[in-house]
Coordinates of C-alpha atoms in Angstrom, one line a residue:
M1 CA 28.2 105.8 146.5
K2 CA 31.5 104.2 145.5
R3 CA 34.5 104.6 147.8
A4 CA 37.8 105.8 146.3
G5 CA 40.1 103.0 145.6
T6 CA 37.5 100.4 144.9
P7 CA 38.0 98.0 141.9
A8 CA 35.4 99.9 139.9
D9 CA 37.3 103.2 140.6
R10 CA 40.6 101.6 139.6
R11 CA 39.0 100.3 136.3
A12 CA 37.6 103.7 135.6
A13 CA 41.0 105.4 136.3
A14 CA 42.7 102.8 134.1
A15 CA 40.2 103.5 131.2
L16 CA 40.7 107.3 131.6
A17 CA 44.5 106.8 131.5
Q18 CA 44.1 105.4 128.0
L19 CA 42.6 108.6 126.6
R20 CA 44.3 111.4 124.8
P21 CA 43.0 114.9 124.4
S22 CA 42.6 114.5 120.6
D23 CA 40.3 111.5 121.3
L24 CA 37.7 113.9 122.7
R25 CA 37.6 115.9 119.5
G26 CA 37.4 112.8 117.3
T27 CA 34.6 111.3 119.4
A28 CA 32.7 114.6 119.3
R29 CA 32.9 114.6 115.6
L30 CA 31.6 111.0 115.4
A31 CA 28.7 111.9 117.8
V32 CA 27.7 114.8 115.6
Q33 CA 27.9 112.7 112.4
A34 CA 25.8 110.0 114.1
T35 CA 23.2 112.6 114.9
A36 CA 23.1 113.9 111.3
G37 CA 23.0 110.3 110.0
V38 CA 20.0 109.4 112.2
T39 CA 18.2 112.5 111.1
R40 CA 18.7 111.6 107.5
I41 CA 17.3 108.1 108.2
V42 CA 14.3 109.5 110.0
E43 CA 13.6 112.0 107.2
G44 CA 13.9 109.1 104.7
V45 CA 11.3 107.0 106.6
H46 CA 9.0 110.0 107.0
Q47 CA 9.2 110.6 103.2
S48 CA 8.5 106.9 102.5
V49 CA 5.4 107.0 104.6
L50 CA 4.2 110.2 102.9
T51 CA 4.8 108.8 99.4
R52 CA 3.0 105.5 100.3
L53 CA 0.0 107.5 101.5
G54 CA 0.0 109.5 98.2
L55 CA 0.7 112.8 100.0
P56 CA 2.9 115.6 98.6
G57 CA 5.8 117.1 100.4
W58 CA 9.0 115.7 98.9
A59 CA 11.9 117.6 97.2
G60 CA 13.8 114.5 96.1
P61 CA 14.7 111.0 97.2
G62 CA 14.7 111.0 101.0
Q63 CA 14.2 114.8 101.3
S64 CA 11.2 116.7 102.4
R65 CA 9.9 120.1 101.5
G66 CA 7.6 122.7 102.9
L67 CA 7.5 123.2 106.7
T68 CA 8.7 119.6 107.3
G69 CA 11.7 120.2 105.0
M70 CA 12.5 123.4 106.9
V71 CA 12.5 121.5 110.2
Y72 CA 14.9 118.9 108.9
R73 CA 17.2 121.5 107.3
G74 CA 17.1 123.4 110.6
I75 CA 18.3 120.2 112.4
H76 CA 21.1 119.7 109.9
G77 CA 22.1 123.3 110.2
V78 CA 22.2 123.3 114.0
T79 CA 24.1 120.0 114.0
H80 CA 26.7 121.5 111.6
L81 CA 27.1 124.6 113.9
V82 CA 27.4 122.4 117.0
D83 CA 30.1 120.4 115.2
Q84 CA 32.1 123.5 114.2
G85 CA 31.8 124.9 117.8
L86 CA 32.9 121.7 119.5
Q87 CA 35.8 121.2 117.1
A88 CA 37.1 124.7 117.6
T89 CA 36.7 124.7 121.4
L90 CA 38.3 121.3 121.9
L91 CA 41.2 122.1 119.6
R92 CA 41.9 125.2 121.7
L93 CA 41.6 123.1 124.9
E94 CA 44.0 120.3 123.8
P95 CA 47.2 122.0 125.0
W96 CA 45.7 122.5 128.4
L97 CA 44.2 119.0 128.5
D98 CA 47.6 117.6 127.6
R99 CA 48.9 119.0 130.9
V100 CA 46.0 118.1 133.2
M101 CA 44.7 114.7 131.9
P102 CA 46.1 111.7 133.8
G103 CA 46.7 109.8 130.6
Q104 CA 49.9 108.1 129.5
D105 CA 52.4 110.0 127.2
A106 CA 52.3 109.3 123.5
D107 CA 54.7 106.4 123.8
G108 CA 53.1 104.9 126.9
P109 CA 51.3 101.5 127.2
L110 CA 48.0 102.2 125.5
A111 CA 47.0 98.7 124.4
E112 CA 43.3 99.0 125.1
R113 CA 43.1 102.3 123.3
D114 CA 45.0 100.9 120.4
A115 CA 42.6 97.9 120.2
V116 CA 39.5 100.2 120.2
L117 CA 41.0 102.6 117.6
S118 CA 42.0 99.7 115.4
A119 CA 38.6 98.2 115.4
L120 CA 37.0 101.6 114.7
N121 CA 39.4 102.2 111.8
G122 CA 38.7 98.8 110.3
V123 CA 34.9 99.5 110.3
M124 CA 35.0 103.1 109.1
G125 CA 38.6 104.1 108.7
D126 CA 38.1 105.5 105.2
R127 CA 35.5 107.9 106.5
L128 CA 37.7 108.9 109.4
A129 CA 40.6 109.6 107.1
A130 CA 38.5 111.6 104.6
D131 CA 37.2 113.7 107.4
A132 CA 40.7 114.3 108.9
N133 CA 39.3 112.9 112.2
P134 CA 42.1 112.6 114.8
L135 CA 40.9 109.0 115.5
A136 CA 42.1 107.9 112.0
L137 CA 45.3 105.9 112.2
D138 CA 48.3 106.7 110.1
M139 CA 50.5 103.9 108.7
E140 CA 53.7 103.6 110.7
L141 CA 56.4 101.1 111.5
R142 CA 56.6 99.9 115.1
Q143 CA 58.6 97.8 117.5
D144 CA 57.6 96.8 121.1
G145 CA 54.4 98.7 120.8
Q146 CA 56.1 102.0 120.0
A147 CA 57.1 103.9 116.8
L148 CA 60.2 102.4 115.3
D149 CA 63.3 104.4 116.2
L150 CA 66.1 103.4 113.8
D151 CA 68.6 105.6 115.5
A152 CA 68.1 103.8 118.8
L153 CA 68.1 100.5 117.0
R154 CA 71.4 101.4 115.4
A155 CA 72.9 102.6 118.7
S156 CA 71.9 99.5 120.6
S157 CA 73.4 97.2 117.9
A158 CA 70.2 95.1 118.2
A159 CA 69.4 95.0 114.5
T160 CA 70.4 91.9 112.7
G161 CA 70.8 91.3 108.9
K162 CA 67.5 89.4 108.8
L163 CA 64.5 91.7 108.7
L164 CA 61.0 90.4 109.3
L165 CA 58.0 92.6 108.6
L166 CA 54.7 91.7 110.2
V167 CA 51.5 93.0 108.7
H168 CA 48.3 92.6 110.8
G169 CA 44.7 91.9 109.7
L170 CA 41.4 93.8 109.6
C171 CA 40.5 95.8 112.8
M172 CA 43.8 94.7 114.4
N173 CA 47.1 96.3 115.3
D174 CA 50.8 95.6 115.9
R175 CA 50.3 94.7 119.5
Q176 CA 48.0 91.8 118.6
W177 CA 50.6 89.4 117.2
L178 CA 50.4 87.8 120.6
R179 CA 48.3 84.6 121.1
A180 CA 48.0 82.6 124.3
G181 CA 51.3 84.1 125.5
H182 CA 53.1 83.4 122.2
D183 CA 54.6 86.4 120.5
H184 CA 55.2 85.5 116.9
G185 CA 57.8 88.2 116.2
L186 CA 59.8 87.5 119.3
H187 CA 59.7 83.7 118.7
L188 CA 61.1 84.1 115.2
A189 CA 63.7 86.5 116.5
R190 CA 64.9 83.9 119.0
S191 CA 64.6 80.9 116.7
L192 CA 65.8 82.3 113.4
G193 CA 67.7 85.5 114.2
Y194 CA 65.2 87.9 112.7
T195 CA 64.6 91.5 113.8
P196 CA 60.8 91.9 113.8
V197 CA 59.3 95.2 112.7
H198 CA 55.5 95.6 112.8
V199 CA 53.3 97.7 110.5
R200 CA 50.3 99.5 112.0
Y201 CA 47.8 100.9 109.5
N202 CA 44.2 102.0 108.9
T203 CA 42.6 98.8 107.7
G204 CA 39.5 100.7 106.6
L205 CA 41.3 102.2 103.6
H206 CA 41.3 100.4 100.2
T207 CA 43.9 97.6 100.2
S208 CA 45.6 99.2 97.1
V209 CA 45.9 102.6 98.9
N210 CA 47.5 100.8 101.9
G211 CA 49.7 98.8 99.6
R212 CA 51.0 102.0 98.0
Q213 CA 51.8 103.6 101.4
L214 CA 53.4 100.4 102.5
A215 CA 55.6 100.1 99.4
D216 CA 57.0 103.7 100.1
L217 CA 57.5 102.9 103.8
I218 CA 59.4 99.7 103.1
E219 CA 61.6 101.5 100.6
R220 CA 62.7 104.0 103.2
L221 CA 63.0 101.3 105.8
V222 CA 65.3 99.1 103.7
A223 CA 67.4 102.1 102.7
A224 CA 67.9 103.1 106.3
W225 CA 68.4 99.6 107.9
P226 CA 71.4 99.9 110.3
V227 CA 73.2 96.8 108.9
P228 CA 73.5 95.2 105.5
L229 CA 70.4 93.0 104.7
E230 CA 71.0 89.3 104.4
A231 CA 67.4 88.3 104.4
F232 CA 64.1 90.1 104.1
S233 CA 60.8 88.3 104.8
V234 CA 57.1 89.3 105.4
L235 CA 54.5 87.6 107.6
A236 CA 51.0 88.8 106.8
H237 CA 47.7 87.9 108.4
S238 CA 44.3 88.1 106.8
I239 CA 43.7 91.3 104.8
G240 CA 47.3 92.2 105.5
G241 CA 48.3 89.6 102.8
L242 CA 46.2 91.6 100.2
V243 CA 48.0 94.8 101.3
V244 CA 51.4 93.1 100.9
R245 CA 50.5 91.8 97.4
A246 CA 49.4 95.4 96.6
A247 CA 52.6 96.7 98.0
C248 CA 54.7 94.4 95.9
H249 CA 52.9 95.5 92.7
S250 CA 53.1 99.2 93.7
G251 CA 56.8 98.8 94.5
N252 CA 57.6 97.2 91.2
Q253 CA 55.6 99.9 89.3
A254 CA 57.5 102.6 91.2
G255 CA 60.9 101.0 90.5
H256 CA 61.6 100.5 94.2
S257 CA 64.6 98.4 95.1
W258 CA 63.1 96.4 98.0
P259 CA 61.0 94.0 95.9
R260 CA 64.3 92.6 94.6
Q261 CA 65.5 92.1 98.2
L262 CA 62.3 90.5 99.4
Q263 CA 62.9 86.7 99.7
R264 CA 59.7 85.2 101.1
I265 CA 56.1 86.0 102.1
V266 CA 54.1 83.9 104.5
F267 CA 50.3 84.5 104.2
L268 CA 48.2 83.5 107.2
G269 CA 44.5 83.1 106.4
T270 CA 44.6 85.7 103.6
P271 CA 41.3 85.9 101.6
H272 CA 43.0 86.0 98.2
H273 CA 39.6 85.5 96.5
G274 CA 37.4 87.2 99.0
A275 CA 35.3 86.3 102.1
P276 CA 31.6 85.4 102.3
L277 CA 31.2 87.7 105.4
E278 CA 31.4 90.8 103.2
R279 CA 29.2 89.2 100.6
A280 CA 26.6 88.8 103.3
G281 CA 26.9 92.5 104.1
H282 CA 26.4 93.2 100.4
W283 CA 23.3 91.0 100.5
V284 CA 21.9 93.0 103.4
D285 CA 22.3 96.1 101.3
G286 CA 20.0 94.6 98.7
L287 CA 17.6 93.4 101.2
L288 CA 17.2 96.7 102.9
G289 CA 16.9 98.5 99.6
S290 CA 14.0 96.3 98.4
S291 CA 11.4 98.2 100.4
S292 CA 10.6 101.9 100.5
F293 CA 10.2 101.7 104.3
S294 CA 13.5 99.9 104.9
R295 CA 15.5 101.7 102.2
P296 CA 16.6 104.6 104.5
F297 CA 18.2 102.0 106.8
S298 CA 20.5 100.9 104.0
R299 CA 22.6 103.8 105.1
L300 CA 23.6 101.7 108.1
A301 CA 24.8 98.8 106.0
R302 CA 26.8 101.3 103.9
L303 CA 28.8 102.4 106.9
R304 CA 31.3 99.5 106.4
S305 CA 34.7 100.7 105.1
A306 CA 36.4 100.4 101.8
G307 CA 38.8 97.9 103.3
I308 CA 35.8 95.6 104.2
T309 CA 34.1 95.9 100.8
D310 CA 37.5 95.0 99.2
L311 CA 37.1 91.7 100.9
R312 CA 34.1 90.8 98.7
Y313 CA 36.4 89.4 96.0
G314 CA 39.9 90.2 97.4
H315 CA 40.6 93.5 95.6
V316 CA 44.3 94.3 95.4
L317 CA 44.6 96.9 92.6
D318 CA 43.2 100.4 92.2
E319 CA 41.4 99.3 89.0
D320 CA 39.6 96.6 90.9
W321 CA 37.4 99.3 92.6
Q322 CA 37.9 102.6 90.9
G323 CA 34.9 103.7 88.8
H324 CA 32.6 101.2 90.5
D325 CA 29.9 101.7 93.1
R326 CA 31.3 99.4 95.8
F327 CA 27.9 98.8 97.3
R328 CA 26.2 97.8 94.0
R329 CA 25.9 94.1 93.2
Q330 CA 28.3 93.2 90.4
P331 CA 30.4 90.3 89.2
D332 CA 34.1 89.7 90.0
R333 CA 36.0 92.1 87.6
R334 CA 39.4 92.0 89.3
T335 CA 42.5 92.3 87.2
V336 CA 44.4 89.0 87.4
L337 CA 47.5 89.5 89.6
P338 CA 49.8 86.6 90.1
L339 CA 52.0 86.1 93.2
P340 CA 55.1 88.4 93.1
S341 CA 57.8 86.8 90.9
G342 CA 61.1 85.9 92.4
V343 CA 59.6 85.6 95.9
A344 CA 59.0 82.3 97.7
C345 CA 55.4 82.6 98.7
F346 CA 53.8 80.3 101.4
T347 CA 50.2 80.0 102.6
V348 CA 48.9 78.8 105.9
A349 CA 45.1 78.0 105.6
A350 CA 42.8 76.8 108.3
T351 CA 39.5 75.1 108.7
L352 CA 37.2 74.6 111.7
A353 CA 36.4 71.1 110.4
A354 CA 38.2 68.0 111.5
R355 CA 38.7 66.9 107.8
R356 CA 38.3 68.3 104.4
S357 CA 35.0 68.2 102.4
R358 CA 33.5 70.2 99.6
V359 CA 31.1 72.1 101.9
A360 CA 33.7 72.7 104.7
D361 CA 36.3 74.0 102.1
R362 CA 33.9 76.4 100.4
L363 CA 31.6 77.6 103.2
L364 CA 33.2 76.9 106.6
G365 CA 36.9 77.5 106.2
D366 CA 38.4 79.1 109.3
G367 CA 35.1 80.9 110.2
L368 CA 35.9 84.0 108.1
V369 CA 37.9 82.9 105.1
P370 CA 37.0 79.9 103.0
L371 CA 39.8 77.3 102.5
H372 CA 40.0 77.7 98.8
S373 CA 40.3 81.5 99.1
A374 CA 43.2 81.1 101.6
L375 CA 44.9 78.6 99.3
G376 CA 44.5 80.8 96.3
V377 CA 42.3 78.3 94.5
H378 CA 39.6 79.7 92.1
D379 CA 37.1 78.1 89.8
D380 CA 38.7 80.2 87.0
P381 CA 42.1 78.6 86.4
A382 CA 43.5 82.0 85.3
R383 CA 42.8 83.4 88.8
C384 CA 44.4 80.6 90.7
L385 CA 47.5 81.6 92.6
A386 CA 50.5 79.3 92.1
F387 CA 51.4 78.2 95.6
P388 CA 53.7 75.1 95.3
R389 CA 52.2 72.1 97.2
A390 CA 55.2 72.2 99.5
H391 CA 54.5 75.8 100.3
Q392 CA 50.9 75.1 101.6
Y393 CA 50.1 74.2 105.2
L394 CA 46.6 73.3 106.3
A395 CA 45.5 73.5 110.0
F396 CA 42.4 71.6 111.1
R397 CA 40.0 72.6 113.9
T398 CA 41.6 76.1 113.8
G399 CA 39.9 79.5 113.5
H400 CA 40.9 82.6 111.7
M401 CA 42.4 84.2 114.8

């Protein structure tokens, strides 16, 4: 039996302190949905076996009828009732749990929780948002790990006329612009006089949806900035670069003022033309669907979010994905979207290799993003992004993170 105050006890207490009452409700919803999903897979496998044996008993693809069908429908019905009961009970308990749980307040240091939620949202954030799950992240502007308070920034006179917006990558959050003790925003604040503002968002949503939300958020930010803006720049990592390009397009379409104030964008490892990792997931879809026995398990491969499937070719606009089955194999039909005009755009690309080669550029890249994709280079000249040579930087023996 563990003694109070042991390292294990302290780690458990620290983990518990990261939780919020709404996390219990969100986790319960996920558990119920997982149960329903596993039941559907089992029913699909059951039906595949019956069909292969030439036995009757199916009502439709992956669905059983007769006594077997009644059993499965009963399981789904009970699961639904359990979900409703848990949600109602936990929702009523939340005010009490807020008082008795030893967790931090909403603005407290919750770095571990943020990391877990960010990863979860990257993988299935679109489903969380569609289900109104409390674990779904809302887009917000942040500073020092907390929601941005413009009134406090104005009162402290800490805002400068140089605004830097940092947009993180897939499954990440605003706290993770820290690498080996180096804080990118803080460094640029000290070196160049910028005031860093971070964006935290649900990376599982379509990039165009996040881009539209970001465009509206920037418009309000720029309008309320405490001092006159002299310079406005954006630093975007990975999928964050696609979101920024989507925001620029959306802002121009909406007639916002901020795109005319934006001076420069620096893209770090942005998959402008997609990433092979998502294409591998798409290949797994096809592989699992090739057999009647494995086909039910294709549900697992289809758990990946809209944000992840947008990485197949680097979708930026609504029309790139609307009206298409995002899990079906199809060619690249993206609408050509050049870099935003009037903005100095820079790209930082990386490769794990010690030198450039055709294989390393196309396949290896930084481990996640091919070099050509990060540089905006495409086999179709019409799709190439016009980064001036002087605006390109290549890092060797460097990974995506």
